[in-house]
PDB file of C-alpha atoms in Angstrom:
ATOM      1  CA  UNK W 718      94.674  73.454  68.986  1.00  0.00           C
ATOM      2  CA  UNK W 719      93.375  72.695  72.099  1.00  0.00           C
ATOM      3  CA  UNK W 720      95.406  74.305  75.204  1.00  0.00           C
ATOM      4  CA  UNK W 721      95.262  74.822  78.852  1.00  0.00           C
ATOM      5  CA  UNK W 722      92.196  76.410  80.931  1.00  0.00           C
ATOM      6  CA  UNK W 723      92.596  79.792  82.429  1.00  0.00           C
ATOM      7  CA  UNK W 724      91.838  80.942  86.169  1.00  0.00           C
ATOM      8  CA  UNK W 725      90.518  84.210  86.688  1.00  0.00           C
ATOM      9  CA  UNK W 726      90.804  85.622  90.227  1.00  0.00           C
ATOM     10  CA  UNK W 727      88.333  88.125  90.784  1.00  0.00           C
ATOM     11  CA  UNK W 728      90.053  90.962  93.020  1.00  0.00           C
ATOM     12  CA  UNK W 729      89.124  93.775  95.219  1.00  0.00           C
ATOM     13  CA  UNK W 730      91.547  96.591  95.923  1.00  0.00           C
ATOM     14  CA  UNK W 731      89.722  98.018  99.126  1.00  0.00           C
ATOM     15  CA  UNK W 732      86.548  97.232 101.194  1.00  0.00           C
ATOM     16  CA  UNK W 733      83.751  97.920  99.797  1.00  0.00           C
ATOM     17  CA  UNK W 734      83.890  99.946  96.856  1.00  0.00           C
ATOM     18  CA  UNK W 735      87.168  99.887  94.526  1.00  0.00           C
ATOM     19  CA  UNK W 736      86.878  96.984  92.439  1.00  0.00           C
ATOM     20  CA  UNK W 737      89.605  95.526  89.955  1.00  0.00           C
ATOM     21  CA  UNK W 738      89.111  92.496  88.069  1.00  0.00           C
ATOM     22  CA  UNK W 739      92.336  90.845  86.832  1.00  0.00           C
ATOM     23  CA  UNK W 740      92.993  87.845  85.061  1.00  0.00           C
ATOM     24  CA  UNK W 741      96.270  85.284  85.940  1.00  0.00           C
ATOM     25  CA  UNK W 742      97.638  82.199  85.001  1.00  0.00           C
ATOM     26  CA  UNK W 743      97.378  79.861  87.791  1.00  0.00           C
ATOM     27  CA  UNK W 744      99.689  77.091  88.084  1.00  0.00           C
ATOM     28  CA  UNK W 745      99.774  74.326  90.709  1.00  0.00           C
ATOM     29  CA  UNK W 746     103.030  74.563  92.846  1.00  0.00           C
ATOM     30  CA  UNK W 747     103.676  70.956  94.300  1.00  0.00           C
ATOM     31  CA  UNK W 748     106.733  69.882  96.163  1.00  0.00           C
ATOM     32  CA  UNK W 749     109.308  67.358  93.948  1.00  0.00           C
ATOM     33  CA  UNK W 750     111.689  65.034  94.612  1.00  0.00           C
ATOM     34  CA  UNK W 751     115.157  65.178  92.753  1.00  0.00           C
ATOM     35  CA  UNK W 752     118.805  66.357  93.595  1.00  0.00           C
ATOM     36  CA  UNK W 753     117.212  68.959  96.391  1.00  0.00           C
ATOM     37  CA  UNK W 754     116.850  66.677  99.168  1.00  0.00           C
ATOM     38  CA  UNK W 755     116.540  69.319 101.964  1.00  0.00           C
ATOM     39  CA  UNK W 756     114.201  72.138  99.837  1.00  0.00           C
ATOM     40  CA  UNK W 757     111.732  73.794 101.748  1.00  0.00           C
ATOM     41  CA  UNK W 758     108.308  75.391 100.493  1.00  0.00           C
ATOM     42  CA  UNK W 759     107.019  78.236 102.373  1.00  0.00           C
ATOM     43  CA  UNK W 760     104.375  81.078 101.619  1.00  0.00           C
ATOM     44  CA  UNK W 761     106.401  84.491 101.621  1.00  0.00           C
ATOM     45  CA  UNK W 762     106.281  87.866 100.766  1.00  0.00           C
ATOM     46  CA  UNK W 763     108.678  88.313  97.748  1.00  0.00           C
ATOM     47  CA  UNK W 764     110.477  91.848  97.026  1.00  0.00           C
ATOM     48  CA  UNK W 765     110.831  93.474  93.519  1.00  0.00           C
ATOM     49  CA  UNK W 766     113.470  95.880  92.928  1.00  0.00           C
ATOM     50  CA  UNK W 767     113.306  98.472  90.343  1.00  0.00           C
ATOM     51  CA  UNK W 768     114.194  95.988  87.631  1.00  0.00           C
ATOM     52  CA  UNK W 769     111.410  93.909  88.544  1.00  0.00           C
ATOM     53  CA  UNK W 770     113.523  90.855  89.774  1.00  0.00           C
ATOM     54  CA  UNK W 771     112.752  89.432  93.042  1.00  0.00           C
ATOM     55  CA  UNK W 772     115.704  90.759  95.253  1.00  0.00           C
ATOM     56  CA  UNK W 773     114.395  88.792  98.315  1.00  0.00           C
ATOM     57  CA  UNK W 774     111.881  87.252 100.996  1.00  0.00           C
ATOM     58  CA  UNK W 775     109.977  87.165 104.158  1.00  0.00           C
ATOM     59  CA  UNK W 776     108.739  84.324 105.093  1.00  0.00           C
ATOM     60  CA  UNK W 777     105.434  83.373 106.987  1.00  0.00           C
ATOM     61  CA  UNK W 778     107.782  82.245 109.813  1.00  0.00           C
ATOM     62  CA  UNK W 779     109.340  85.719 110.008  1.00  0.00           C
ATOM     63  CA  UNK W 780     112.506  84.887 108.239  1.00  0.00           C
ATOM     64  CA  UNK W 781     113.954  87.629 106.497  1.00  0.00           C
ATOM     65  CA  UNK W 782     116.810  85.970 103.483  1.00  0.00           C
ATOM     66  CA  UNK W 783     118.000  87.367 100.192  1.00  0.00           C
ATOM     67  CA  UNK W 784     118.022  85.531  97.367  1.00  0.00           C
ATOM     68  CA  UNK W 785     121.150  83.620  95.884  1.00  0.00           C
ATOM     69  CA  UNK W 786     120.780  85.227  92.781  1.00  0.00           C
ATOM     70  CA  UNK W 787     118.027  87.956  91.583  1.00  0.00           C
ATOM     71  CA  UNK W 788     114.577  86.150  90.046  1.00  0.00           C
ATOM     72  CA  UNK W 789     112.619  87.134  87.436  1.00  0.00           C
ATOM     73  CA  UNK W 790     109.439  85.933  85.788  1.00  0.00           C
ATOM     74  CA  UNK W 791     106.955  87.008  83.458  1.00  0.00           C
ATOM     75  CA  UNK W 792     103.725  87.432  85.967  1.00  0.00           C
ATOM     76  CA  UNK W 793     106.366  90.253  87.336  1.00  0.00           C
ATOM     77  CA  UNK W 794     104.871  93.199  85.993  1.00  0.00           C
ATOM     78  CA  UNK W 795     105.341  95.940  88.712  1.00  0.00           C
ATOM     79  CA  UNK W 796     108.780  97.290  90.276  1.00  0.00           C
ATOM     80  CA  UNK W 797     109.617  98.367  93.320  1.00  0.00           C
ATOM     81  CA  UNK W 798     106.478  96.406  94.881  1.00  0.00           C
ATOM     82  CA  UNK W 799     106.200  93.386  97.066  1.00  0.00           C
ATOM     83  CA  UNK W 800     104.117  89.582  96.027  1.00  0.00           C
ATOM     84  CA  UNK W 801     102.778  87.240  98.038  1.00  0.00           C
ATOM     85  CA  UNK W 802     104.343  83.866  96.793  1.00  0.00           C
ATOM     86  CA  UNK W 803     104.907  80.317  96.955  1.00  0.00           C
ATOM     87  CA  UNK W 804     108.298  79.495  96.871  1.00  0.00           C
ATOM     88  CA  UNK W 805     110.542  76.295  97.084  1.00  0.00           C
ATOM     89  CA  UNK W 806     114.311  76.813  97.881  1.00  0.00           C
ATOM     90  CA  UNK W 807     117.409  75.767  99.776  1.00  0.00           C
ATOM     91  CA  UNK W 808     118.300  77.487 102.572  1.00  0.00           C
ATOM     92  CA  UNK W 809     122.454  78.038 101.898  1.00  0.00           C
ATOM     93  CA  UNK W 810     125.188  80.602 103.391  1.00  0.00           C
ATOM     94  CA  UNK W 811     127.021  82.644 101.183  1.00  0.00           C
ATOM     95  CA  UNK W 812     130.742  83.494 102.142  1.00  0.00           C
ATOM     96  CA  UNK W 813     130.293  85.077 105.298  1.00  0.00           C
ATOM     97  CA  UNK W 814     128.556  82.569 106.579  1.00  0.00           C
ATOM     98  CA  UNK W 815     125.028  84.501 106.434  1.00  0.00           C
ATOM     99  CA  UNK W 816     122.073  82.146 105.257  1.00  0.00           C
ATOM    100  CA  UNK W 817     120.362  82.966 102.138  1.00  0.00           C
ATOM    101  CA  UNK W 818     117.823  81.159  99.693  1.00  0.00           C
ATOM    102  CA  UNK W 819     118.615  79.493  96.543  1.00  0.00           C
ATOM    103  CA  UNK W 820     115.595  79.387  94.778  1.00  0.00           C
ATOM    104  CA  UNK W 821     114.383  76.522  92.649  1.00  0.00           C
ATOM    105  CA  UNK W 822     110.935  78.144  92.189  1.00  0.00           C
ATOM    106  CA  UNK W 823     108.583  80.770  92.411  1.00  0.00           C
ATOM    107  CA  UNK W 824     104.993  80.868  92.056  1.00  0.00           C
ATOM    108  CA  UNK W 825     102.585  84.036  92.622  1.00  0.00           C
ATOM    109  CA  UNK W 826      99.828  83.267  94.827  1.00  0.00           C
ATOM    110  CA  UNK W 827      96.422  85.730  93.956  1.00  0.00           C
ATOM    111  CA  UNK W 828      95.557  88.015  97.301  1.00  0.00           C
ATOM    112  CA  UNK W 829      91.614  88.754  96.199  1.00  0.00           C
ATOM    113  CA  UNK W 830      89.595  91.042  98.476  1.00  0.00           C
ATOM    114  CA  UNK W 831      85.832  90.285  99.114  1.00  0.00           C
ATOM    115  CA  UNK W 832      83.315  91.311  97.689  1.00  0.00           C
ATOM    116  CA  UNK W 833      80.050  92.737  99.113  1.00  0.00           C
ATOM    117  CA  UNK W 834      76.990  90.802  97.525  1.00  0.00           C
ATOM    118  CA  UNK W 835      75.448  94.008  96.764  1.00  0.00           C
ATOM    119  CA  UNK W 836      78.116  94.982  94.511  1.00  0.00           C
ATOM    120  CA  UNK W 837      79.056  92.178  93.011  1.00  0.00           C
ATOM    121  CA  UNK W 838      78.195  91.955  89.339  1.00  0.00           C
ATOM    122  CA  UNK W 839      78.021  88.479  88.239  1.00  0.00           C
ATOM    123  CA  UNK W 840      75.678  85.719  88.787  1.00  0.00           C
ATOM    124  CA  UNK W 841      76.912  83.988  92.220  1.00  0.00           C
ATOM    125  CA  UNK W 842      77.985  80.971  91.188  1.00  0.00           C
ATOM    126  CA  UNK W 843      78.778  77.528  93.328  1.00  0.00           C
ATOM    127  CA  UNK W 844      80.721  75.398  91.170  1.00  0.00           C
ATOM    128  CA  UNK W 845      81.988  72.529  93.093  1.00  0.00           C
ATOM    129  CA  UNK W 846      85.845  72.234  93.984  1.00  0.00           C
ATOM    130  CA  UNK W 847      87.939  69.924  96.248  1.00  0.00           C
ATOM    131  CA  UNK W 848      88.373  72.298  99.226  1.00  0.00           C
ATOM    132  CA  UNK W 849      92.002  71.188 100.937  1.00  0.00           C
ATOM    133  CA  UNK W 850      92.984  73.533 103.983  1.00  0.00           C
ATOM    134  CA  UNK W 851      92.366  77.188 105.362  1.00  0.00           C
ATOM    135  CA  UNK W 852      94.936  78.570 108.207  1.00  0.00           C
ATOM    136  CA  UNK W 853      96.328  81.702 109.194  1.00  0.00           C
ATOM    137  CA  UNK W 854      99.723  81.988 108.601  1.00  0.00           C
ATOM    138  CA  UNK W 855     102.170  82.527 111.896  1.00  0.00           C
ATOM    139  CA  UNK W 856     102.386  85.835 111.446  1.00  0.00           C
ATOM    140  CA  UNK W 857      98.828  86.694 111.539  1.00  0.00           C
ATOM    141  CA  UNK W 858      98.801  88.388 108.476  1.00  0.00           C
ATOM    142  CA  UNK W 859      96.997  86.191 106.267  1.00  0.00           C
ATOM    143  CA  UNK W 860      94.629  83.691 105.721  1.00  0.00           C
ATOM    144  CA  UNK W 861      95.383  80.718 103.466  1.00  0.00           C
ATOM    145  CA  UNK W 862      93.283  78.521 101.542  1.00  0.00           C
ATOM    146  CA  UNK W 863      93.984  75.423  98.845  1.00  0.00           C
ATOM    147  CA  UNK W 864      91.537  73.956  96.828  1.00  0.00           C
ATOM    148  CA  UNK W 865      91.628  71.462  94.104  1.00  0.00           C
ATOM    149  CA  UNK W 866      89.897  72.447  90.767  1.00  0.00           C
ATOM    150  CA  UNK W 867      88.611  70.478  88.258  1.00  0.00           C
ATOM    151  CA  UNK W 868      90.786  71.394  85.086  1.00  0.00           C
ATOM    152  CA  UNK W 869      91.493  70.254  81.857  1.00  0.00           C
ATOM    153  CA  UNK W 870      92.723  70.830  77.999  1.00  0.00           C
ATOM    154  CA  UNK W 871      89.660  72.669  75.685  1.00  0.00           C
ATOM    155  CA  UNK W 872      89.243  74.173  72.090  1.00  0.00           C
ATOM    156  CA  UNK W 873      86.641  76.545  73.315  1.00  0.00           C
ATOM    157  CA  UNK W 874      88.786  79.551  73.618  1.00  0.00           C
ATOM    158  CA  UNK W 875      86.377  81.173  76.046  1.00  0.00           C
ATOM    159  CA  UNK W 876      86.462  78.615  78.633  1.00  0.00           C
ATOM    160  CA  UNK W 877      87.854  80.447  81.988  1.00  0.00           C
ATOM    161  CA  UNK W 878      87.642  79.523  85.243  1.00  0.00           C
ATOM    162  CA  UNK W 879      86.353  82.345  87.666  1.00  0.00           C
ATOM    163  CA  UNK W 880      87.234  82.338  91.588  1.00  0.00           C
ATOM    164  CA  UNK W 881      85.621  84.781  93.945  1.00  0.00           C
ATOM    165  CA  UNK W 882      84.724  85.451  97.647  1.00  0.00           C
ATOM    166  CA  UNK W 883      81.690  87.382  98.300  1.00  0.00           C
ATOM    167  CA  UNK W 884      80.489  88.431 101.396  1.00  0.00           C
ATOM    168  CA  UNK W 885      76.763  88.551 102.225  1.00  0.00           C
ATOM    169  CA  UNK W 886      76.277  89.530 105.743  1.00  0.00           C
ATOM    170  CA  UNK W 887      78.039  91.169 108.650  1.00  0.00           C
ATOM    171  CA  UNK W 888      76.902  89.823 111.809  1.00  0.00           C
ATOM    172  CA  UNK W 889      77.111  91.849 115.029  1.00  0.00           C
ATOM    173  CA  UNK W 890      76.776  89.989 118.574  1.00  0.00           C
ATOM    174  CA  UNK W 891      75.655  91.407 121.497  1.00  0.00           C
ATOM    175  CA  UNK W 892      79.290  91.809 122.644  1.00  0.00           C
ATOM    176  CA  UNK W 893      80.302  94.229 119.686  1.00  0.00           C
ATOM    177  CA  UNK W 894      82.220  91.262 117.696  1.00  0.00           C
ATOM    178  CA  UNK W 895      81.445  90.828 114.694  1.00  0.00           C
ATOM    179  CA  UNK W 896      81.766  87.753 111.774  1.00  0.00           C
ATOM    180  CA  UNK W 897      81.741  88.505 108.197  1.00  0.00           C
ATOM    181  CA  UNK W 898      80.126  85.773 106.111  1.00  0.00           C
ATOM    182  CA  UNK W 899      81.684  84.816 102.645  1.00  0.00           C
ATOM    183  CA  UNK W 900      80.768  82.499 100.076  1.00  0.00           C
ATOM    184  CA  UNK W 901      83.244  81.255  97.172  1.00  0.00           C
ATOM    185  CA  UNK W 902      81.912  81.994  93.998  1.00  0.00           C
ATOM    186  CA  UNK W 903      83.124  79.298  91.455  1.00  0.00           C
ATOM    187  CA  UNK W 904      82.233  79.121  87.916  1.00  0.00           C
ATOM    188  CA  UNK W 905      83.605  76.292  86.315  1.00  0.00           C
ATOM    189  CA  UNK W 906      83.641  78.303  83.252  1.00  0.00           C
ATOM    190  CA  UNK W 907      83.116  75.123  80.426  1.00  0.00           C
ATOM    191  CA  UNK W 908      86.581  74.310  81.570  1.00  0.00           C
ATOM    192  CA  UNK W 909      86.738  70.446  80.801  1.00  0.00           C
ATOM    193  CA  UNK W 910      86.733  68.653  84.574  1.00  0.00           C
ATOM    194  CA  UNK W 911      89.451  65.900  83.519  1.00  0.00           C
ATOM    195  CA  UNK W 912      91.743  65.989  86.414  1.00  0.00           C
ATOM    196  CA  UNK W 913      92.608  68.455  89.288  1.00  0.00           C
ATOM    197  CA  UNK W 914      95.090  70.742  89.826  1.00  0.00           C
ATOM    198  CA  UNK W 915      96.168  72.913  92.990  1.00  0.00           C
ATOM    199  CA  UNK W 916      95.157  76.450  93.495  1.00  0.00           C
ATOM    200  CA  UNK W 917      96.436  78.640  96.598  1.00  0.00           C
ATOM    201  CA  UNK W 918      94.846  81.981  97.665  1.00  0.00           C
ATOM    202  CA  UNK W 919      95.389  84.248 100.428  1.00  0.00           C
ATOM    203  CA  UNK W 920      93.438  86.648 101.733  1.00  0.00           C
ATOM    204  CA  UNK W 921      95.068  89.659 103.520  1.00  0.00           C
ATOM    205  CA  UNK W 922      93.665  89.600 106.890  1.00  0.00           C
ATOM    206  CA  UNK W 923      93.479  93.384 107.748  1.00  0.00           C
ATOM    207  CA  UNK W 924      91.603  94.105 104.866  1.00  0.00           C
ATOM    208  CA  UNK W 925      88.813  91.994 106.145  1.00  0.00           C
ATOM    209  CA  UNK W 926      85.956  93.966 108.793  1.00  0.00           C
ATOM    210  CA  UNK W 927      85.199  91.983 111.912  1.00  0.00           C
ATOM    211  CA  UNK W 928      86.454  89.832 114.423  1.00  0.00           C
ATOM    212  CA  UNK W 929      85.835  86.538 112.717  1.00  0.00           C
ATOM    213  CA  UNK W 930      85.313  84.730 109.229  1.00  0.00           C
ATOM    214  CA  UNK W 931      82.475  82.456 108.389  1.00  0.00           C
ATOM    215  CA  UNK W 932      83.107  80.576 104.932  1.00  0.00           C
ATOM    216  CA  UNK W 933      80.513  78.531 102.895  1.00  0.00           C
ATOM    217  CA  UNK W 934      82.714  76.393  99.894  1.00  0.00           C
ATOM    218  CA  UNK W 935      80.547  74.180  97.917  1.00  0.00           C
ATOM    219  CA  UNK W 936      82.331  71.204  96.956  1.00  0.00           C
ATOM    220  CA  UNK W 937      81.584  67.968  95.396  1.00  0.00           C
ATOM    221  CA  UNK W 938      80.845  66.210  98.798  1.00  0.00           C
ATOM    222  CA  UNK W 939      78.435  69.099  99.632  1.00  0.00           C
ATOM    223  CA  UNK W 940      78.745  72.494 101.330  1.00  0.00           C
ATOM    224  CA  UNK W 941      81.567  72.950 103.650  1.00  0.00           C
ATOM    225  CA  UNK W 942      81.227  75.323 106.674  1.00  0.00           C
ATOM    226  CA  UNK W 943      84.785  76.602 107.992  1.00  0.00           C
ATOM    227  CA  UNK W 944      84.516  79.958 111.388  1.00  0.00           C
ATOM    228  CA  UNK W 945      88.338  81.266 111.722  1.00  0.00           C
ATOM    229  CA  UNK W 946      89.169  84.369 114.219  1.00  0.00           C
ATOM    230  CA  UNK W 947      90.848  86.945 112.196  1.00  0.00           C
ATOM    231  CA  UNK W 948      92.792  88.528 115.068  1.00  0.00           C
ATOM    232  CA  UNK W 949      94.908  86.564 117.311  1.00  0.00           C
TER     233      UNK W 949
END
């Protein structure tokens, strides 16, 4: 039975040394059309209460709403804990006129850490994707990217698709500012490249050293070369 690839994320817990490696399903989130005519989709941070449903969220804007009614899902494995999310929703008011969200979806979005080169302990791998869009989200908390990966269905039970950033070199300038240099490590994994499908990451900015980040994404139209400040 042949059946859908899987994406591992790669993840760091701290800068440089605690490493984690964790494996999730990633879906692609992409906006509809249907009886919601005025949804929204924003990036947020979602909170779990001690039943592990999603109680409510903050979005990137700074809006602070509970939810309609309490969410759960299965990639909810931790109470009392906060996930950084893609989520699509009406904005409503509930009887007192206060504005909440009714949610139509949810999606977890993976928050890796980088990894120093020297510690890294897998062949770096440049698998091409279809890079979309990096930006730092309003509140200056975190840095966004969307690719598009080359996906499709596969018998070969080991075929998983790995996503990394790895940082090589820490550059200091002669003013004391310095810019961390990452590369995405992508190994396509001997996951089938039929058709593409939308993966969001987002890196949690204070968790990155320096005063800038210098990416290097290979992609199918050659290496692209994106420098973001990291503090506004």
């Amino acid at each position: 039975m042949k059946r859908l690839f899987r994406l591992l994320v790669i993840i760091t817990i701290s800068y440089p040394l605690s490493i984690l490696i964790s494996s999730c399903e990633q879906d692609s989130y992409e906006k509809g059309e249907g009886d919601y005519s005025l949804m929204r989709g924003d990036f947020v941070e979602a909170t779990v209460n001690s039943d592990k449903q999603i109680v409510s969220i903050l979005t990137d804007d700074g809006d602070l709403l509970p939810l309609k009614e309490r969410w759960k899902a299965n990639w909810i494995v931790t109470a009392d804990t906060t996930y950084r999310c893609l989520l699509y929703y009406n904005k409503v008011k509930d009887e007192s006129g206060k504005q909440q969200a009714d949610v139509i979806s949810i999606g977890q979005v993976p928050c890796p850490g980088i990894y120093p080169l020297q510690i890294f302990d897998k062949p770096l791998k440049t698998d091409p994707v279809k890079f979309e869009s990096i930006w730092m989200s309003r509140s200056g908390k975190y840095l966004n990217l969307s690719f598009l990966l080359m996906t499709g269905s596969t018998n070969d039970t080991t075929a998983v698709q790995q996503l990394a950033f790895v940082a090589d070199t820490l550059l200091t300038y002669p003013d004391n500012t310095r810019t961390l240099h990452v590369r995405l490590h992508h190994d396509q994994g001997h996951v089938p490249e039929y058709y593409s499908t939308k993966a969001y990451v987002s890196l949690l900015i204070d968790s990155i050293p320096g005063d800038s980040i210098h990416f290097t994404i290979n992609t199918y139209n050659g290496p692209v070369v994106k420098t973001l400040p990291l503090r506004k």
